[in-house]
Coordinates of C-alpha atoms and ligand atoms in Angstrom, one line a residue:
M119 CA -18.3 -32.5 -35.5
T120 CA -17.8 -32.9 -39.2
Q121 CA -20.3 -35.1 -41.0
E122 CA -21.9 -35.5 -44.4
T123 CA -25.6 -35.5 -44.4
T124 CA -28.3 -35.2 -47.0
T125 CA -31.0 -32.9 -45.9
V126 CA -34.5 -34.0 -46.8
I127 CA -37.6 -32.0 -46.4
R128 CA -40.5 -34.0 -47.6
Q129 CA -43.2 -32.4 -49.7
D130 CA -46.1 -33.7 -51.8
A131 CA -44.8 -35.2 -55.0
T132 CA -45.9 -33.1 -57.9
N133 CA -44.3 -32.3 -61.2
Q134 CA -41.7 -30.0 -59.6
R135 CA -38.1 -29.2 -60.1
K136 CA -35.9 -31.2 -57.8
V137 CA -33.1 -30.2 -55.5
F138 CA -30.4 -32.4 -54.0
I139 CA -28.7 -30.8 -51.0
K140 CA -25.4 -32.1 -49.6
T141 CA -24.2 -30.8 -46.3
Y142 CA -20.6 -30.7 -45.0
G143 CA -19.3 -29.3 -41.7
C144 CA -21.0 -28.4 -38.4
Q145 CA -24.5 -28.5 -37.1
M146 CA -25.0 -24.9 -38.1
N147 CA -24.7 -26.0 -41.7
V148 CA -27.2 -28.8 -41.1
Y149 CA -29.6 -26.1 -39.8
D150 CA -28.9 -23.8 -42.7
S151 CA -29.4 -26.6 -45.2
E152 CA -32.9 -27.2 -43.8
R153 CA -33.7 -23.5 -44.0
M154 CA -32.4 -23.4 -47.7
G155 CA -34.5 -26.5 -48.4
E156 CA -37.6 -24.7 -47.1
A157 CA -36.8 -21.5 -49.0
L158 CA -36.4 -23.6 -52.2
A159 CA -39.6 -25.7 -51.4
A160 CA -41.5 -22.4 -51.2
D161 CA -40.0 -21.6 -54.6
G162 CA -41.2 -24.8 -56.2
Y163 CA -38.2 -27.2 -55.7
Q164 CA -38.9 -30.6 -54.4
P165 CA -36.2 -32.4 -52.4
T166 CA -34.6 -35.6 -53.8
E167 CA -32.1 -38.0 -52.5
V168 CA -31.3 -39.2 -56.0
I169 CA -28.7 -36.9 -57.3
E170 CA -29.3 -38.0 -61.0
D171 CA -32.8 -36.6 -60.7
A172 CA -31.7 -33.2 -59.4
D173 CA -32.3 -30.1 -61.5
L174 CA -30.3 -28.3 -58.8
I175 CA -27.3 -29.7 -56.8
L176 CA -26.5 -27.6 -53.8
L177 CA -23.4 -28.1 -51.7
N178 CA -23.4 -26.5 -48.3
T179 CA -19.7 -26.4 -47.6
C180 CA -17.2 -26.2 -44.7
H181 CA -13.8 -24.4 -44.7
I182 CA -12.6 -25.4 -41.3
R183 CA -9.7 -27.6 -42.4
E184 CA -8.0 -28.1 -45.7
K185 CA -9.5 -31.6 -46.2
A186 CA -13.1 -30.2 -45.7
A187 CA -12.6 -27.6 -48.4
E188 CA -10.9 -30.0 -50.8
K189 CA -13.8 -32.4 -50.5
V190 CA -16.0 -29.8 -52.1
Y191 CA -13.8 -29.5 -55.2
S192 CA -13.6 -33.3 -55.7
A193 CA -17.4 -33.5 -55.4
L194 CA -17.8 -30.8 -58.0
G195 CA -15.4 -32.7 -60.3
R196 CA -17.6 -35.8 -60.0
Y197 CA -20.8 -33.8 -60.9
R198 CA -19.3 -32.8 -64.3
D199 CA -20.2 -36.2 -66.0
L200 CA -23.6 -36.2 -64.4
K201 CA -24.3 -32.7 -65.8
T202 CA -23.2 -33.8 -69.2
A203 CA -25.2 -37.0 -69.1
R204 CA -28.4 -35.0 -68.1
A205 CA -27.7 -32.4 -70.8
K206 CA -27.7 -35.2 -73.4
E207 CA -31.3 -36.0 -72.3
G208 CA -32.1 -32.3 -72.6
R209 CA -32.2 -31.7 -68.9
E210 CA -30.5 -28.7 -67.4
T211 CA -28.5 -29.1 -64.1
L212 CA -27.7 -26.1 -62.0
I213 CA -24.9 -26.4 -59.5
G214 CA -24.7 -24.1 -56.4
V215 CA -22.1 -23.8 -53.7
A216 CA -23.2 -22.4 -50.4
G217 CA -21.7 -22.1 -46.9
C218 CA -18.2 -21.4 -45.7
V219 CA -16.2 -22.3 -48.7
A220 CA -18.5 -20.0 -50.7
Q221 CA -17.9 -17.2 -48.3
A222 CA -14.1 -17.7 -48.1
E223 CA -13.4 -18.3 -51.8
G224 CA -16.2 -16.6 -53.7
E225 CA -15.2 -15.9 -57.3
E226 CA -12.3 -18.3 -57.0
I227 CA -14.9 -21.2 -57.1
L228 CA -16.2 -20.1 -60.5
R229 CA -12.6 -20.2 -61.8
R230 CA -11.8 -23.6 -60.4
A231 CA -15.2 -25.2 -61.1
P232 CA -16.6 -24.1 -64.4
D233 CA -19.9 -26.0 -63.9
V234 CA -20.9 -23.9 -60.8
S235 CA -23.4 -21.2 -61.5
V236 CA -24.3 -19.9 -58.1
V237 CA -22.0 -19.2 -55.1
I238 CA -23.9 -18.0 -52.0
G239 CA -22.6 -17.2 -48.5
P240 CA -24.1 -18.2 -45.2
Q241 CA -25.5 -14.7 -44.5
T242 CA -27.3 -14.4 -47.8
Y243 CA -28.9 -17.7 -48.5
H244 CA -32.4 -16.2 -48.2
R245 CA -31.6 -14.7 -51.6
L246 CA -31.0 -18.1 -53.1
P247 CA -34.2 -18.3 -55.1
E248 CA -33.4 -14.9 -56.7
A249 CA -29.8 -16.0 -57.5
L250 CA -31.2 -19.2 -59.1
R251 CA -33.5 -17.2 -61.3
R252 CA -30.5 -15.2 -62.5
A253 CA -28.5 -18.3 -63.1
K254 CA -31.3 -19.7 -65.2
T255 CA -30.7 -17.0 -67.7
G256 CA -27.0 -18.1 -68.0
E257 CA -25.5 -15.7 -65.6
R258 CA -22.9 -16.9 -63.0
V259 CA -23.9 -15.4 -59.7
V260 CA -21.7 -14.7 -56.6
D261 CA -23.6 -13.4 -53.6
T262 CA -21.4 -13.3 -50.6
E263 CA -21.9 -9.7 -49.4
Y264 CA -23.0 -9.5 -45.8
A265 CA -26.7 -8.6 -46.0
V266 CA -28.0 -5.6 -44.2
E267 CA -31.4 -7.3 -43.8
D268 CA -31.9 -10.2 -41.3
K269 CA -32.1 -13.4 -43.4
F270 CA -34.4 -15.0 -40.8
D271 CA -37.0 -12.4 -41.5
Y272 CA -37.0 -13.5 -45.1
L273 CA -37.1 -17.2 -44.7
P274 CA -40.3 -19.2 -44.8
K275 CA -41.6 -19.9 -41.3
K276 CA -44.5 -22.1 -41.5
E277 CA -42.6 -25.1 -42.9
R278 CA -40.4 -25.2 -39.9
G279 CA -40.4 -28.6 -38.3
V280 CA -42.7 -30.3 -40.9
R281 CA -40.5 -33.2 -41.3
P282 CA -42.4 -36.2 -40.0
K283 CA -41.2 -37.8 -36.8
N284 CA -38.6 -35.1 -36.2
V285 CA -38.5 -35.2 -32.4
S286 CA -35.2 -33.5 -32.0
A287 CA -34.3 -30.2 -33.8
F288 CA -31.6 -27.7 -34.1
L289 CA -32.3 -24.0 -33.6
T290 CA -29.6 -21.4 -34.5
V291 CA -29.6 -18.6 -31.9
Q292 CA -26.3 -16.9 -32.6
E293 CA -24.0 -16.7 -35.6
G294 CA -20.5 -15.6 -36.3
C295 CA -17.6 -15.1 -33.9
D296 CA -15.4 -12.2 -32.6
K297 CA -12.9 -14.4 -30.8
F298 CA -10.3 -14.8 -33.6
C299 CA -8.5 -17.9 -32.3
T300 CA -5.4 -17.8 -34.5
F301 CA -6.1 -21.2 -36.2
C302 CA -9.7 -20.6 -37.1
V303 CA -11.5 -19.4 -40.3
V304 CA -15.0 -19.0 -38.7
P305 CA -14.7 -15.2 -37.9
Y306 CA -13.9 -14.7 -41.6
T307 CA -16.5 -17.1 -43.1
R308 CA -19.3 -16.4 -40.7
G309 CA -18.5 -12.8 -39.9
A310 CA -19.1 -10.8 -36.6
E311 CA -21.0 -12.3 -33.7
I312 CA -24.7 -11.6 -33.9
S313 CA -27.6 -12.9 -31.7
R314 CA -31.1 -13.5 -33.0
S315 CA -33.8 -11.9 -30.9
R316 CA -35.4 -13.7 -28.0
K317 CA -38.8 -13.4 -29.6
Q318 CA -37.7 -14.9 -32.9
I319 CA -36.1 -17.8 -31.0
V320 CA -39.1 -18.5 -28.7
D321 CA -41.5 -18.3 -31.6
E322 CA -39.4 -20.8 -33.6
A323 CA -39.2 -23.1 -30.5
K324 CA -43.0 -22.9 -30.2
R325 CA -43.5 -23.8 -33.9
L326 CA -41.2 -26.7 -33.5
A327 CA -43.0 -28.0 -30.4
E328 CA -46.4 -27.7 -32.2
N329 CA -44.9 -29.9 -34.9
G330 CA -43.9 -32.6 -32.4
V331 CA -40.4 -31.7 -31.6
R332 CA -39.5 -32.5 -27.9
E333 CA -35.8 -31.8 -27.8
I334 CA -34.1 -28.6 -29.1
T335 CA -30.4 -28.0 -29.5
L336 CA -29.5 -24.3 -29.5
L337 CA -26.8 -23.6 -32.0
G338 CA -24.1 -21.0 -32.4
Q339 CA -20.4 -20.8 -33.3
N340 CA -20.3 -19.2 -29.8
V341 CA -23.6 -20.1 -28.5
N342 CA -23.0 -19.0 -24.9
A343 CA -22.1 -15.5 -26.2
W344 CA -25.8 -15.2 -27.0
H345 CA -27.3 -12.0 -25.6
G346 CA -30.6 -10.3 -26.1
E347 CA -33.3 -8.3 -24.4
G348 CA -35.7 -9.9 -22.0
P349 CA -39.4 -9.0 -21.8
D350 CA -38.6 -6.5 -19.1
G351 CA -36.0 -4.8 -21.2
A352 CA -33.1 -6.2 -19.2
E353 CA -30.0 -7.6 -20.9
W354 CA -30.3 -11.4 -21.1
G355 CA -27.7 -14.1 -21.6
L356 CA -28.0 -17.7 -22.7
G357 CA -28.9 -18.8 -19.1
E358 CA -32.1 -16.7 -19.0
L359 CA -33.0 -17.8 -22.6
L360 CA -32.8 -21.4 -21.5
F361 CA -35.1 -20.7 -18.5
D362 CA -37.5 -19.1 -21.0
L363 CA -37.4 -22.0 -23.5
A364 CA -37.9 -24.6 -20.7
R365 CA -41.3 -23.1 -20.2
V366 CA -42.4 -23.8 -23.9
D367 CA -45.1 -26.4 -23.8
G368 CA -43.9 -29.7 -25.3
I369 CA -40.2 -29.0 -25.1
D370 CA -38.8 -31.6 -22.6
R371 CA -35.1 -31.4 -23.4
L372 CA -32.7 -28.6 -24.1
R373 CA -29.1 -28.7 -25.2
Y374 CA -26.7 -26.1 -26.6
T375 CA -23.5 -26.1 -28.6
T376 CA -20.7 -24.9 -29.1
S377 CA -19.6 -23.0 -26.1
H378 CA -16.5 -21.0 -25.3
P379 CA -15.0 -21.3 -21.8
R380 CA -14.8 -17.5 -21.6
D381 CA -18.6 -17.2 -21.8
M382 CA -19.8 -19.5 -19.1
D383 CA -21.5 -17.1 -16.8
E384 CA -23.4 -17.4 -13.5
R385 CA -26.8 -17.6 -15.0
L386 CA -25.8 -20.4 -17.3
M387 CA -24.4 -22.3 -14.3
A388 CA -27.8 -21.6 -12.6
A389 CA -29.6 -23.1 -15.6
H390 CA -27.5 -26.2 -15.3
R391 CA -28.2 -26.3 -11.5
E392 CA -31.9 -25.7 -11.7
L393 CA -33.4 -26.7 -15.0
P394 CA -34.3 -30.4 -15.3
E395 CA -34.9 -29.8 -19.0
L396 CA -31.3 -28.8 -19.6
M397 CA -29.5 -32.1 -20.3
P398 CA -26.4 -32.9 -18.3
Y399 CA -24.0 -32.7 -21.2
L400 CA -21.7 -29.9 -22.2
H401 CA -19.4 -29.5 -25.3
L402 CA -16.7 -27.1 -24.1
P403 CA -13.7 -27.2 -26.4
V404 CA -10.3 -26.4 -24.9
Q405 CA -8.1 -27.3 -27.9
A406 CA -4.9 -27.7 -25.9
G407 CA -3.5 -28.2 -22.4
S408 CA -0.4 -26.1 -22.6
D409 CA -0.7 -22.4 -21.5
R410 CA 2.0 -21.4 -24.0
I411 CA 0.0 -23.0 -26.9
L412 CA -3.4 -21.7 -25.5
K413 CA -1.9 -18.2 -25.6
A414 CA -0.5 -18.6 -29.1
M415 CA -4.0 -19.8 -30.1
N416 CA -5.5 -16.7 -28.6
R417 CA -7.9 -18.7 -26.5
R418 CA -7.5 -16.2 -23.6
H419 CA -7.6 -18.6 -20.7
T420 CA -5.1 -21.0 -19.1
A421 CA -5.4 -24.7 -18.5
A422 CA -5.9 -24.1 -14.8
E423 CA -8.7 -21.7 -15.4
Y424 CA -10.4 -24.2 -17.7
L425 CA -10.1 -27.0 -15.1
A426 CA -11.4 -24.6 -12.3
L427 CA -14.4 -23.8 -14.6
I428 CA -15.2 -27.5 -15.0
E429 CA -15.1 -27.9 -11.3
R430 CA -17.7 -25.2 -10.9
I431 CA -19.9 -26.7 -13.6
R432 CA -19.7 -30.1 -11.9
A433 CA -20.6 -28.6 -8.6
A434 CA -23.7 -27.1 -10.2
R435 CA -24.6 -30.3 -12.0
P436 CA -22.7 -33.3 -10.6
D437 CA -23.9 -35.8 -13.3
I438 CA -22.7 -33.6 -16.2
A439 CA -20.7 -35.2 -18.9
M440 CA -18.0 -33.1 -20.7
S441 CA -17.2 -33.1 -24.4
G442 CA -14.4 -31.3 -26.1
D443 CA -12.4 -30.4 -29.2
F444 CA -8.6 -30.7 -29.5
I445 CA -6.0 -29.6 -32.0
V446 CA -2.6 -31.3 -32.1
G447 CA 0.5 -29.9 -33.8
F448 CA -0.3 -26.2 -33.6
P449 CA 2.8 -24.3 -34.7
G450 CA 5.5 -24.5 -32.0
E451 CA 3.8 -27.3 -30.1
T452 CA 6.6 -29.4 -28.4
E453 CA 6.3 -32.9 -27.0
E454 CA 6.1 -31.2 -23.6
D455 CA 3.2 -29.0 -24.7
F456 CA 1.5 -32.1 -26.0
Q457 CA 2.0 -33.9 -22.7
A458 CA 0.1 -31.0 -21.1
T459 CA -2.8 -31.8 -23.3
L460 CA -2.7 -35.5 -22.3
D461 CA -2.6 -34.4 -18.6
L462 CA -5.6 -32.2 -19.0
V463 CA -7.5 -35.0 -20.7
E464 CA -6.6 -37.3 -17.8
Q465 CA -8.0 -34.8 -15.4
V466 CA -11.3 -34.0 -17.2
R467 CA -12.1 -37.5 -18.5
Y468 CA -14.3 -36.5 -21.4
A469 CA -17.4 -38.6 -22.3
Q470 CA -16.9 -37.6 -25.9
A471 CA -14.3 -35.7 -27.9
F472 CA -13.3 -34.6 -31.3
S473 CA -9.6 -34.2 -32.2
F474 CA -7.8 -32.9 -35.3
K475 CA -4.4 -32.3 -36.7
Y476 CA -3.7 -28.6 -37.1
S477 CA -4.5 -27.5 -40.6
P478 CA -3.0 -24.1 -41.6
R479 CA -5.8 -22.0 -43.1
P480 CA -5.2 -19.2 -45.5
G481 CA -5.7 -15.8 -44.0
T482 CA -5.5 -16.9 -40.4
P483 CA -2.5 -15.8 -38.2
G484 CA -1.6 -19.4 -37.4
A485 CA -0.8 -20.1 -41.0
E486 CA 1.8 -17.3 -41.0
L487 CA 3.7 -18.7 -37.9
G488 CA 7.1 -20.4 -38.3
D489 CA 7.8 -23.6 -36.6
Q490 CA 5.0 -25.6 -38.2
V491 CA 5.0 -29.2 -36.8
P492 CA 5.9 -31.9 -39.3
E493 CA 3.0 -34.0 -40.6
A494 CA 4.3 -37.3 -39.1
E495 CA 4.6 -35.7 -35.7
K496 CA 1.0 -34.5 -35.9
A497 CA -0.2 -37.9 -36.9
D498 CA 1.6 -39.6 -34.1
R499 CA 0.3 -37.1 -31.5
L500 CA -3.2 -37.4 -32.8
Q501 CA -3.1 -41.2 -32.5
R502 CA -1.9 -41.1 -28.9
L503 CA -4.5 -38.5 -28.0
Q504 CA -7.3 -40.4 -29.6
A505 CA -6.3 -43.6 -27.9
L506 CA -6.7 -41.9 -24.5
L507 CA -9.9 -40.1 -25.5
S508 CA -11.4 -43.4 -26.8
R509 CA -10.5 -45.2 -23.5
H510 CA -12.3 -42.5 -21.5
Q511 CA -15.3 -42.6 -23.8
L512 CA -15.7 -46.3 -23.4
E513 CA -15.2 -46.1 -19.6
F514 CA -17.9 -43.4 -19.5
A515 CA -20.3 -45.6 -21.6
Q516 CA -19.6 -48.6 -19.3
S517 CA -20.3 -46.5 -16.2
R518 CA -23.9 -46.3 -17.4
I519 CA -24.5 -50.0 -17.2
G520 CA -27.2 -50.8 -14.6
M521 CA -28.4 -47.1 -14.5
E522 CA -32.0 -46.2 -15.0
M523 CA -32.8 -43.3 -17.2
D524 CA -35.3 -41.7 -19.6
I525 CA -34.5 -41.9 -23.3
L526 CA -36.2 -40.0 -26.1
L527 CA -36.9 -42.3 -29.0
E528 CA -35.7 -40.9 -32.3
K529 CA -35.6 -43.5 -35.0
P530 CA -36.0 -47.2 -35.9
G531 CA -33.1 -49.5 -35.0
R532 CA -31.3 -51.9 -37.3
N533 CA -33.4 -55.0 -36.3
P534 CA -37.2 -55.2 -36.6
G535 CA -39.0 -54.1 -33.4
Q536 CA -36.0 -52.0 -32.2
L537 CA -36.0 -48.3 -31.7
V538 CA -33.0 -46.0 -31.0
G539 CA -33.2 -43.2 -28.5
R540 CA -30.9 -40.7 -26.8
S541 CA -29.7 -40.8 -23.3
P542 CA -29.4 -37.5 -21.4
W543 CA -25.7 -37.7 -22.2
L544 CA -26.3 -37.8 -26.0
Q545 CA -25.6 -41.5 -26.3
S546 CA -27.6 -43.7 -28.7
V547 CA -29.6 -46.3 -26.8
V548 CA -31.1 -49.3 -28.5
I549 CA -34.2 -51.0 -27.1
D550 CA -36.8 -53.5 -28.0
A551 CA -39.6 -51.0 -28.4
G552 CA -42.7 -53.0 -27.5
D553 CA -45.6 -50.6 -27.9
A554 CA -43.4 -47.5 -27.8
V555 CA -43.1 -45.3 -30.9
V556 CA -40.7 -42.6 -32.1
G557 CA -41.3 -39.4 -30.1
D558 CA -42.0 -41.3 -26.8
M559 CA -39.9 -40.8 -23.8
V560 CA -39.4 -44.1 -22.1
R561 CA -37.8 -45.3 -18.8
V562 CA -35.0 -47.9 -19.4
R563 CA -32.3 -49.7 -17.6
I564 CA -28.9 -49.9 -19.4
T565 CA -27.7 -53.5 -19.9
D566 CA -24.7 -53.2 -22.1
A567 CA -22.3 -50.5 -23.5
S568 CA -19.9 -50.0 -26.3
A569 CA -18.1 -46.7 -27.0
N570 CA -20.8 -45.5 -29.4
S571 CA -24.0 -47.0 -28.2
L572 CA -25.8 -48.5 -25.2
A573 CA -28.3 -51.3 -25.0
A574 CA -31.2 -51.2 -22.6
V575 CA -34.5 -52.8 -21.5
R576 CA -37.7 -50.9 -20.9
L577 CA -39.0 -50.5 -17.4
D578 CA -42.4 -48.8 -17.9
Ligands
SAH758 N1 -16.5 -22.2 -31.8 C1 -15.9 -23.5 -31.5 C2 -15.2 -24.2 -32.6 C3 -15.7 -24.3 -34.0 S1 -14.7 -25.1 -35.1 C4 -14.9 -23.2 -30.3 O1 -14.5 -22.2 -30.1 O2 -14.6 -24.2 -29.7 C5 -14.8 -26.8 -34.5 C6 -13.5 -27.3 -34.2 O3 -12.6 -27.5 -35.3 C7 -12.6 -26.5 -33.2 O4 -13.0 -26.6 -31.9 C8 -11.2 -27.0 -33.5 O5 -10.9 -28.1 -32.6 C9 -11.3 -27.5 -34.9 N2 -10.5 -26.6 -35.8 C10 -10.8 -25.3 -36.1 N3 -9.9 -24.8 -36.9 C11 -9.0 -25.8 -37.1 C12 -7.8 -25.9 -37.9 N4 -7.3 -24.8 -38.6 N5 -7.1 -27.1 -37.9 C13 -7.6 -28.1 -37.2 N6 -8.7 -28.1 -36.5 C14 -9.4 -26.9 -36.4
SF4_759 FE1 -13.1 -20.3 -34.2 FE2 -12.2 -19.6 -31.8 FE3 -14.5 -18.5 -32.8 FE4 -14.5 -21.0 -32.0 S1 -14.1 -19.2 -30.7 S2 -15.3 -20.2 -33.9 S3 -12.4 -21.7 -32.6 S4 -12.4 -18.3 -33.6
F3S760 FE1 -17.2 -25.5 -41.2 FE2 -18.3 -23.2 -41.4 FE3 -19.2 -24.8 -39.6 S1 -16.2 -23.6 -41.6 S2 -17.4 -26.0 -39.1 S3 -19.3 -25.1 -41.7 S4 -19.0 -22.6 -39.4

């Protein structure tokens, strides 16, 4: 889930100012970085991957665990010398912090990092060009107020999807969260749950398709809580939205992430049952297998309810692969509670999973609880859990050997003549491409599997 990526939106090279954007955290940040890059491009900033060339360094940050937040400050420390070196050559460097650390810490960032001149929250990044203009005059700007206007109405639209050979794209449909799990900062950094309108989403999907995108992943911190108004005025949920998007010309594959078990409704099940465009892969985090811990986390379901839900999902779409997130060492978690997590994992057999040591976050109820689990215990549990999850992931990958499937080619492989595509189950598949090019959907047979990638031969 957490990754570091450099967002690049190519533009014609002219004598423009340059921006280097570094992205931490979840896919929603990746999406936001692309939107910020477009807003900056419209304002005369050209993207660069060479940080030394950047007139603006923008960090799009994550606050989910302590490590994620600390990474930002250590990066800011490293930029200090760079800024000084450029200043010696008479070149100014602006440093901006966006995203969830910006939202959570605001002014505090200016105190801890004297080189930062702009701090901008996830809800206000459409105002970034304005904030930069103010920063240019020497002002230090913090803009983390929740905006009354809808940022999506203020972001450039026509650039959407202009990246060459971008066959798979993210599309944010829902933001924020009202669930308040006791370990989690998201309700505080991203604010209350809001859904973008159906029209805005469908229009964006069409623009993406016109630019060659064939696969769209709908994003939201709670994506299956999306709701909106259908063309007939009726209340729609994510299920109806998926049926609608499947009709967009050129869109062959749909995915969505991240879902909450409490929001898997009948129409969403129907979408999995009836829509060939909806890929048979579902990220449905459970966090823990013990009812006592689930309750303390405020997840508002039991382990048995979660397992029953998965049974229903598998009845609707028998070939579906499950993915999940886990936290070990939540306050009060005993060895017996942890065993319940291992038992649940044994029953579900996830194709893919992300697992973390509990990290107490300032301002969340979990951080206030007594009975914090010692670090060594957390590390031990994480290792045991990950060993089991890795075994299942490998077994799932190996179960694909001999299967025939369509893969969507996304990028060049390591060796000449190779291309890498995606299986319906989100695995990387390496093939000798022959005459196929990025953007093609090709039929293959899987010949080999490791935990993280598959090898295949073309059939068509
Ligand atoms: N909305 C998603 C989760 C978003 S955060 C959901 O409800 O499942 C992504 C993952 O980070 C979570 O699923 C959780 O496993 C992990 N996470 C969140 N807060 C954490 C914390 N304080 N310590 C450790 N892991 C955490
Ligand atoms: Fe965080 Fe829970 Fe909301 Fe997910 S559902 S974003 S874990 S509060
Ligand atoms: Fe991190 Fe914010 Fe996403 S805290 S996980 S970047 S919503």
